PDB file of C-alpha atoms in Angstrom:
ATOM      1  CA  GLN A 130       0.771   3.458 -54.519  1.00  0.00           C
ATOM      2  CA  VAL A 131      -0.189   3.292 -51.310  1.00  0.00           C
ATOM      3  CA  GLN A 132       2.875   2.063 -48.949  1.00  0.00           C
ATOM      4  CA  LEU A 133       4.697   1.549 -45.366  1.00  0.00           C
ATOM      5  CA  VAL A 134       8.591   1.818 -45.303  1.00  0.00           C
ATOM      6  CA  GLN A 135       9.702   1.292 -42.191  1.00  0.00           C
ATOM      7  CA  SER A 136      13.589   1.833 -40.900  1.00  0.00           C
ATOM      8  CA  GLY A 137      15.924  -1.184 -40.612  1.00  0.00           C
ATOM      9  CA  ALA A 138      17.169  -3.516 -38.720  1.00  0.00           C
ATOM     10  CA  GLU A 139      18.474  -2.986 -34.981  1.00  0.00           C
ATOM     11  CA  VAL A 140      20.636  -4.737 -32.787  1.00  0.00           C
ATOM     12  CA  LYS A 141      20.542  -3.132 -29.044  1.00  0.00           C
ATOM     13  CA  LYS A 142      21.559  -4.330 -25.773  1.00  0.00           C
ATOM     14  CA  PRO A 143      19.274  -5.032 -22.553  1.00  0.00           C
ATOM     15  CA  GLY A 144      18.159  -1.759 -21.226  1.00  0.00           C
ATOM     16  CA  ALA A 145      18.444   0.292 -24.209  1.00  0.00           C
ATOM     17  CA  SER A 146      15.601   1.884 -26.531  1.00  0.00           C
ATOM     18  CA  VAL A 147      14.836   1.496 -30.275  1.00  0.00           C
ATOM     19  CA  LYS A 148      13.314   3.804 -32.097  1.00  0.00           C
ATOM     20  CA  ILE A 149      11.606   2.769 -35.018  1.00  0.00           C
ATOM     21  CA  SER A 150      10.286   5.055 -38.272  1.00  0.00           C
ATOM     22  CA  CYS A 151       7.189   4.187 -40.676  1.00  0.00           C
ATOM     23  CA  LYS A 152       6.656   6.481 -43.656  1.00  0.00           C
ATOM     24  CA  ALA A 153       3.240   6.677 -45.011  1.00  0.00           C
ATOM     25  CA  SER A 154       2.956   7.259 -49.072  1.00  0.00           C
ATOM     26  CA  GLY A 155       0.677   7.488 -51.293  1.00  0.00           C
ATOM     27  CA  TYR A 156      -2.866   8.396 -49.549  1.00  0.00           C
ATOM     28  CA  ASP A 157      -3.708  11.117 -46.950  1.00  0.00           C
ATOM     29  CA  PHE A 158      -1.506  10.776 -43.637  1.00  0.00           C
ATOM     30  CA  SER A 159      -3.598  12.727 -41.668  1.00  0.00           C
ATOM     31  CA  ASN A 160      -6.706  10.390 -42.267  1.00  0.00           C
ATOM     32  CA  TYR A 161      -5.502   7.001 -41.195  1.00  0.00           C
ATOM     33  CA  ALA A 162      -4.302   5.471 -37.833  1.00  0.00           C
ATOM     34  CA  ILE A 163      -1.315   3.914 -37.320  1.00  0.00           C
ATOM     35  CA  HIS A 164      -1.020   0.808 -35.270  1.00  0.00           C
ATOM     36  CA  TRP A 165       2.276  -1.234 -34.239  1.00  0.00           C
ATOM     37  CA  VAL A 166       2.636  -4.690 -33.869  1.00  0.00           C
ATOM     38  CA  ARG A 167       4.973  -7.011 -33.041  1.00  0.00           C
ATOM     39  CA  GLN A 168       5.923 -10.521 -33.883  1.00  0.00           C
ATOM     40  CA  ALA A 169       8.510 -12.729 -31.682  1.00  0.00           C
ATOM     41  CA  PRO A 170       9.606 -15.669 -33.822  1.00  0.00           C
ATOM     42  CA  GLY A 171       7.368 -18.573 -34.837  1.00  0.00           C
ATOM     43  CA  GLN A 172       4.559 -16.981 -32.882  1.00  0.00           C
ATOM     44  CA  ARG A 173       1.263 -15.070 -32.961  1.00  0.00           C
ATOM     45  CA  PRO A 174       1.334 -10.724 -33.723  1.00  0.00           C
ATOM     46  CA  GLU A 175       0.566  -8.937 -30.480  1.00  0.00           C
ATOM     47  CA  TRP A 176      -1.166  -5.555 -30.816  1.00  0.00           C
ATOM     48  CA  MET A 177       1.334  -2.835 -29.039  1.00  0.00           C
ATOM     49  CA  GLY A 178      -0.795   0.334 -29.490  1.00  0.00           C
ATOM     50  CA  TRP A 179      -1.918   3.061 -32.040  1.00  0.00           C
ATOM     51  CA  ILE A 180      -1.632   7.026 -33.291  1.00  0.00           C
ATOM     52  CA  ASN A 181      -3.853   8.780 -34.687  1.00  0.00           C
ATOM     53  CA  PRO A 182      -1.710  11.160 -36.791  1.00  0.00           C
ATOM     54  CA  GLY A 183      -4.613  13.300 -37.862  1.00  0.00           C
ATOM     55  CA  HIS A 184      -5.135  14.412 -33.962  1.00  0.00           C
ATOM     56  CA  ASP A 185      -1.432  13.152 -32.246  1.00  0.00           C
ATOM     57  CA  ASN A 186      -3.642  10.985 -29.969  1.00  0.00           C
ATOM     58  CA  THR A 187      -2.310   7.706 -28.925  1.00  0.00           C
ATOM     59  CA  ILE A 188      -3.921   4.308 -27.520  1.00  0.00           C
ATOM     60  CA  TYR A 189      -0.893   1.976 -25.715  1.00  0.00           C
ATOM     61  CA  SER A 190      -1.478  -2.060 -24.918  1.00  0.00           C
ATOM     62  CA  LYS A 191      -1.374  -1.914 -21.103  1.00  0.00           C
ATOM     63  CA  LYS A 192       1.320  -4.655 -21.401  1.00  0.00           C
ATOM     64  CA  PHE A 193       3.443  -1.665 -22.696  1.00  0.00           C
ATOM     65  CA  GLN A 194       2.655   1.269 -21.084  1.00  0.00           C
ATOM     66  CA  GLY A 195       5.364   3.069 -19.548  1.00  0.00           C
ATOM     67  CA  ARG A 196       8.295   1.773 -22.321  1.00  0.00           C
ATOM     68  CA  LEU A 197       5.856   3.134 -25.122  1.00  0.00           C
ATOM     69  CA  THR A 198       5.942   6.461 -26.939  1.00  0.00           C
ATOM     70  CA  PHE A 199       4.488   6.900 -30.422  1.00  0.00           C
ATOM     71  CA  THR A 200       5.105  10.239 -31.939  1.00  0.00           C
ATOM     72  CA  ARG A 201       4.046  11.703 -35.733  1.00  0.00           C
ATOM     73  CA  ASP A 202       5.895  14.155 -38.119  1.00  0.00           C
ATOM     74  CA  THR A 203       3.123  15.548 -40.329  1.00  0.00           C
ATOM     75  CA  SER A 204       5.660  17.172 -42.918  1.00  0.00           C
ATOM     76  CA  ALA A 205       7.483  13.851 -43.344  1.00  0.00           C
ATOM     77  CA  THR A 206       4.336  11.964 -43.133  1.00  0.00           C
ATOM     78  CA  THR A 207       6.221   9.701 -40.529  1.00  0.00           C
ATOM     79  CA  VAL A 208       5.272   7.721 -37.051  1.00  0.00           C
ATOM     80  CA  TYR A 209       7.897   6.803 -34.860  1.00  0.00           C
ATOM     81  CA  MET A 210       7.783   3.822 -31.838  1.00  0.00           C
ATOM     82  CA  ASP A 211      10.140   4.335 -29.156  1.00  0.00           C
ATOM     83  CA  PHE A 212      10.736   1.253 -26.960  1.00  0.00           C
ATOM     84  CA  SER A 213      12.623   1.537 -23.882  1.00  0.00           C
ATOM     85  CA  SER A 214      13.895  -0.968 -21.412  1.00  0.00           C
ATOM     86  CA  LEU A 215      14.264  -3.365 -23.695  1.00  0.00           C
ATOM     87  CA  THR A 216      15.103  -7.251 -23.037  1.00  0.00           C
ATOM     88  CA  SER A 217      15.932 -10.508 -24.708  1.00  0.00           C
ATOM     89  CA  GLU A 218      11.854 -11.116 -24.215  1.00  0.00           C
ATOM     90  CA  ASP A 219      11.496  -8.004 -26.944  1.00  0.00           C
ATOM     91  CA  MET A 220      13.511  -9.508 -29.969  1.00  0.00           C
ATOM     92  CA  ALA A 221      10.875  -9.348 -32.598  1.00  0.00           C
ATOM     93  CA  VAL A 222       9.955  -8.365 -35.767  1.00  0.00           C
ATOM     94  CA  TYR A 223       7.978  -4.664 -35.457  1.00  0.00           C
ATOM     95  CA  TYR A 224       5.230  -3.917 -37.954  1.00  0.00           C
ATOM     96  CA  CYS A 225       3.521  -0.534 -38.684  1.00  0.00           C
ATOM     97  CA  ALA A 226       0.102  -1.240 -40.097  1.00  0.00           C
ATOM     98  CA  ARG A 227      -2.711   1.099 -41.424  1.00  0.00           C
ATOM     99  CA  VAL A 228      -5.878   0.765 -39.997  1.00  0.00           C
ATOM    100  CA  ARG A 229      -8.852   1.231 -42.157  1.00  0.00           C
ATOM    101  CA  GLY A 230     -11.730   3.104 -39.405  1.00  0.00           C
ATOM    102  CA  SER A 231     -11.379   1.316 -36.432  1.00  0.00           C
ATOM    103  CA  ASP A 232     -11.285  -2.343 -38.470  1.00  0.00           C
ATOM    104  CA  SER A 233      -8.931  -4.591 -40.259  1.00  0.00           C
ATOM    105  CA  PHE A 234      -5.210  -3.364 -40.953  1.00  0.00           C
ATOM    106  CA  ASP A 235      -5.370  -3.131 -44.816  1.00  0.00           C
ATOM    107  CA  MET A 236      -1.722  -2.251 -45.399  1.00  0.00           C
ATOM    108  CA  TRP A 237       1.497  -3.435 -43.241  1.00  0.00           C
ATOM    109  CA  GLY A 238       5.467  -2.189 -43.234  1.00  0.00           C
ATOM    110  CA  GLN A 239       7.908  -4.471 -44.652  1.00  0.00           C
ATOM    111  CA  GLY A 240       8.876  -4.918 -40.565  1.00  0.00           C
ATOM    112  CA  THR A 241      11.891  -4.304 -38.781  1.00  0.00           C
ATOM    113  CA  MET A 242      13.641  -6.812 -36.718  1.00  0.00           C
ATOM    114  CA  VAL A 243      14.981  -5.837 -33.249  1.00  0.00           C
ATOM    115  CA  THR A 244      17.832  -8.343 -31.803  1.00  0.00           C
ATOM    116  CA  VAL A 245      18.402  -7.750 -28.218  1.00  0.00           C
ATOM    117  CA  SER A 246      21.798  -9.100 -27.220  1.00  0.00           C
ATOM    118  CA  SER A 247      24.711  -8.158 -24.495  1.00  0.00           C
TER     119      SER A 247
ATOM    120  CA  ASP B 613      -9.251  -9.843 -22.831  1.00  0.00           C
ATOM    121  CA  ILE B 614     -10.659 -12.045 -25.579  1.00  0.00           C
ATOM    122  CA  ARG B 615      -8.556 -15.166 -26.424  1.00  0.00           C
ATOM    123  CA  MET B 616      -8.519 -16.145 -30.021  1.00  0.00           C
ATOM    124  CA  THR B 617      -8.221 -20.137 -30.657  1.00  0.00           C
ATOM    125  CA  GLN B 618      -7.191 -21.574 -34.273  1.00  0.00           C
ATOM    126  CA  SER B 619      -7.858 -24.796 -35.692  1.00  0.00           C
ATOM    127  CA  PRO B 620      -6.248 -26.850 -36.491  1.00  0.00           C
ATOM    128  CA  SER B 621      -3.182 -25.669 -36.197  1.00  0.00           C
ATOM    129  CA  THR B 622      -0.890 -26.892 -38.970  1.00  0.00           C
ATOM    130  CA  LEU B 623      -3.213 -28.752 -42.039  1.00  0.00           C
ATOM    131  CA  SER B 624      -1.617 -30.971 -44.866  1.00  0.00           C
ATOM    132  CA  ALA B 625      -3.165 -30.080 -48.113  1.00  0.00           C
ATOM    133  CA  PHE B 626      -3.026 -30.839 -51.729  1.00  0.00           C
ATOM    134  CA  VAL B 627      -3.408 -28.632 -54.188  1.00  0.00           C
ATOM    135  CA  GLY B 628      -6.818 -28.581 -55.458  1.00  0.00           C
ATOM    136  CA  ASP B 629      -8.375 -29.410 -51.634  1.00  0.00           C
ATOM    137  CA  ARG B 630     -10.750 -27.442 -49.848  1.00  0.00           C
ATOM    138  CA  VAL B 631      -9.488 -26.340 -46.919  1.00  0.00           C
ATOM    139  CA  ILE B 632     -11.433 -24.972 -43.876  1.00  0.00           C
ATOM    140  CA  ILE B 633     -10.038 -22.893 -40.760  1.00  0.00           C
ATOM    141  CA  THR B 634     -11.887 -22.265 -37.540  1.00  0.00           C
ATOM    142  CA  CYS B 635     -11.264 -19.642 -35.457  1.00  0.00           C
ATOM    143  CA  ARG B 636     -13.018 -18.919 -32.088  1.00  0.00           C
ATOM    144  CA  ALA B 637     -13.381 -16.140 -29.603  1.00  0.00           C
ATOM    145  CA  SER B 638     -13.673 -16.636 -26.273  1.00  0.00           C
ATOM    146  CA  GLN B 639     -16.874 -14.259 -26.137  1.00  0.00           C
ATOM    147  CA  SER B 640     -18.862 -12.623 -29.080  1.00  0.00           C
ATOM    148  CA  ILE B 641     -17.214 -10.168 -31.228  1.00  0.00           C
ATOM    149  CA  SER B 642     -19.859  -9.968 -33.342  1.00  0.00           C
ATOM    150  CA  ARG B 643     -18.644  -9.820 -36.932  1.00  0.00           C
ATOM    151  CA  SER B 644     -15.084  -7.850 -36.123  1.00  0.00           C
ATOM    152  CA  LEU B 645     -12.712 -10.317 -37.454  1.00  0.00           C
ATOM    153  CA  ALA B 646     -10.353 -10.236 -39.737  1.00  0.00           C
ATOM    154  CA  TRP B 647      -8.114 -12.896 -41.520  1.00  0.00           C
ATOM    155  CA  TYR B 648      -4.351 -12.523 -42.725  1.00  0.00           C
ATOM    156  CA  GLN B 649      -2.384 -14.597 -44.898  1.00  0.00           C
ATOM    157  CA  GLN B 650       1.753 -14.507 -44.131  1.00  0.00           C
ATOM    158  CA  LYS B 651       4.387 -15.710 -45.894  1.00  0.00           C
ATOM    159  CA  PRO B 652       7.958 -16.472 -44.334  1.00  0.00           C
ATOM    160  CA  GLY B 653       9.838 -13.259 -43.949  1.00  0.00           C
ATOM    161  CA  LYS B 654       6.735 -11.147 -44.916  1.00  0.00           C
ATOM    162  CA  ALA B 655       4.278  -8.604 -43.089  1.00  0.00           C
ATOM    163  CA  PRO B 656       0.909 -10.356 -42.851  1.00  0.00           C
ATOM    164  CA  THR B 657      -1.798  -9.718 -46.026  1.00  0.00           C
ATOM    165  CA  LEU B 658      -5.040  -8.854 -45.689  1.00  0.00           C
ATOM    166  CA  LEU B 659      -7.497 -11.132 -47.015  1.00  0.00           C
ATOM    167  CA  ILE B 660     -11.048 -10.575 -45.467  1.00  0.00           C
ATOM    168  CA  TYR B 661     -12.484  -8.224 -42.725  1.00  0.00           C
ATOM    169  CA  ARG B 662     -15.786  -8.043 -41.275  1.00  0.00           C
ATOM    170  CA  ALA B 663     -16.160 -11.615 -40.899  1.00  0.00           C
ATOM    171  CA  SER B 664     -16.780 -11.926 -44.656  1.00  0.00           C
ATOM    172  CA  THR B 665     -15.830  -9.093 -46.709  1.00  0.00           C
ATOM    173  CA  LEU B 666     -13.268 -10.300 -49.483  1.00  0.00           C
ATOM    174  CA  GLU B 667     -10.257  -7.556 -49.454  1.00  0.00           C
ATOM    175  CA  SER B 668     -10.067  -5.731 -53.092  1.00  0.00           C
ATOM    176  CA  GLY B 669      -7.807  -7.618 -55.157  1.00  0.00           C
ATOM    177  CA  VAL B 670      -7.667 -10.744 -53.267  1.00  0.00           C
ATOM    178  CA  PRO B 671      -8.836 -14.086 -55.281  1.00  0.00           C
ATOM    179  CA  SER B 672     -12.308 -14.971 -55.197  1.00  0.00           C
ATOM    180  CA  ARG B 673     -11.173 -18.984 -54.069  1.00  0.00           C
ATOM    181  CA  PHE B 674     -11.176 -17.621 -50.202  1.00  0.00           C
ATOM    182  CA  SER B 675     -14.185 -17.240 -48.284  1.00  0.00           C
ATOM    183  CA  GLY B 676     -14.797 -16.001 -44.683  1.00  0.00           C
ATOM    184  CA  GLY B 677     -18.226 -16.532 -42.559  1.00  0.00           C
ATOM    185  CA  GLY B 678     -19.279 -16.989 -38.973  1.00  0.00           C
ATOM    186  CA  SER B 679     -20.533 -14.184 -36.385  1.00  0.00           C
ATOM    187  CA  GLY B 680     -20.353 -13.947 -32.406  1.00  0.00           C
ATOM    188  CA  THR B 681     -17.527 -16.853 -31.221  1.00  0.00           C
ATOM    189  CA  GLU B 682     -17.177 -18.861 -34.439  1.00  0.00           C
ATOM    190  CA  PHE B 683     -15.566 -18.313 -37.545  1.00  0.00           C
ATOM    191  CA  THR B 684     -14.291 -20.157 -40.799  1.00  0.00           C
ATOM    192  CA  LEU B 685     -11.874 -18.980 -43.435  1.00  0.00           C
ATOM    193  CA  THR B 686     -12.229 -21.304 -46.375  1.00  0.00           C
ATOM    194  CA  ILE B 687     -10.187 -22.091 -49.490  1.00  0.00           C
ATOM    195  CA  SER B 688     -12.054 -23.670 -52.166  1.00  0.00           C
ATOM    196  CA  SER B 689      -9.656 -25.236 -54.577  1.00  0.00           C
ATOM    197  CA  LEU B 690      -6.008 -24.685 -52.751  1.00  0.00           C
ATOM    198  CA  GLN B 691      -3.637 -23.101 -55.014  1.00  0.00           C
ATOM    199  CA  PRO B 692       0.245 -23.351 -54.433  1.00  0.00           C
ATOM    200  CA  ASP B 693       0.931 -19.838 -53.865  1.00  0.00           C
ATOM    201  CA  ASP B 694      -1.752 -20.813 -50.568  1.00  0.00           C
ATOM    202  CA  PHE B 695       0.815 -22.131 -48.986  1.00  0.00           C
ATOM    203  CA  ALA B 696       1.303 -20.087 -45.774  1.00  0.00           C
ATOM    204  CA  ILE B 697       0.167 -19.281 -42.442  1.00  0.00           C
ATOM    205  CA  TYR B 698      -3.209 -17.602 -41.533  1.00  0.00           C
ATOM    206  CA  PHE B 699      -4.017 -15.922 -38.554  1.00  0.00           C
ATOM    207  CA  CYS B 700      -7.175 -14.361 -37.712  1.00  0.00           C
ATOM    208  CA  GLN B 701      -7.936 -11.115 -35.800  1.00  0.00           C
ATOM    209  CA  GLU B 702     -10.915  -9.619 -33.274  1.00  0.00           C
ATOM    210  CA  TYR B 703     -11.000  -5.795 -33.311  1.00  0.00           C
ATOM    211  CA  TYR B 704     -14.287  -6.000 -31.042  1.00  0.00           C
ATOM    212  CA  SER B 705     -12.348  -5.385 -27.795  1.00  0.00           C
ATOM    213  CA  TYR B 706     -10.413  -2.783 -29.180  1.00  0.00           C
ATOM    214  CA  SER B 707      -6.838  -4.789 -28.491  1.00  0.00           C
ATOM    215  CA  TRP B 708      -6.663  -6.168 -31.889  1.00  0.00           C
ATOM    216  CA  THR B 709      -5.959  -9.963 -30.705  1.00  0.00           C
ATOM    217  CA  PHE B 710      -4.761 -12.566 -33.253  1.00  0.00           C
ATOM    218  CA  GLY B 711      -5.065 -16.233 -33.347  1.00  0.00           C
ATOM    219  CA  GLN B 712      -2.085 -18.400 -32.541  1.00  0.00           C
ATOM    220  CA  GLY B 713      -2.131 -19.287 -36.662  1.00  0.00           C
ATOM    221  CA  THR B 714      -2.953 -22.522 -38.999  1.00  0.00           C
ATOM    222  CA  LYS B 715       0.104 -23.210 -41.196  1.00  0.00           C
ATOM    223  CA  VAL B 716      -1.230 -25.305 -44.258  1.00  0.00           C
ATOM    224  CA  GLU B 717       1.549 -27.452 -45.421  1.00  0.00           C
ATOM    225  CA  ILE B 718       1.415 -29.248 -49.130  1.00  0.00           C
ATOM    226  CA  LYS B 719       0.795 -32.472 -48.532  1.00  0.00           C
TER     227      LYS B 719
END
């Protein structure tokens, strides 16, 4: 079945970087962009950016530009999010999500909790 | 940037009630709106896209309406499985902004 499976929870110190993976299965990996969304506790989801695995082009939210890098491995049908210079304000659950066209997110990963603590 | 505002923030209702959640956009977004349901500790799941199109597998008691700046999500007869948080999301501006959420609680 169609699914996105993310890597496990991370604990990082302030100033560190985190790399989260999102493995896609059950569909043509190159045909759907993958977006990244984060959600702090009790808050609304916040869009971070997307990667088009078929063309390897990326778009980042202005809020995160300079700290965020998306990459993909087509042979492994996996996308990666690399997020640097972490602070306590970056503590959240990070989700990857598949977008239908340029439309809504029809499939989500299970989420990866990132804790930032000294 | 487009701002999305939902009302109410919390809603208490009985099983069997008809429930309406409103989402307002700070500028017109045509029909570029989706609704999601989120349960504790889980990822959101898509209910409705393009303002009124029901996602495959979603029960028909869910329906969406509206266009421009005002949208609604209606649950025709609330079921025990429907107690959750609901988010609207615009994708008109390509920044995929979410509303603050509406928590539907058991009365």
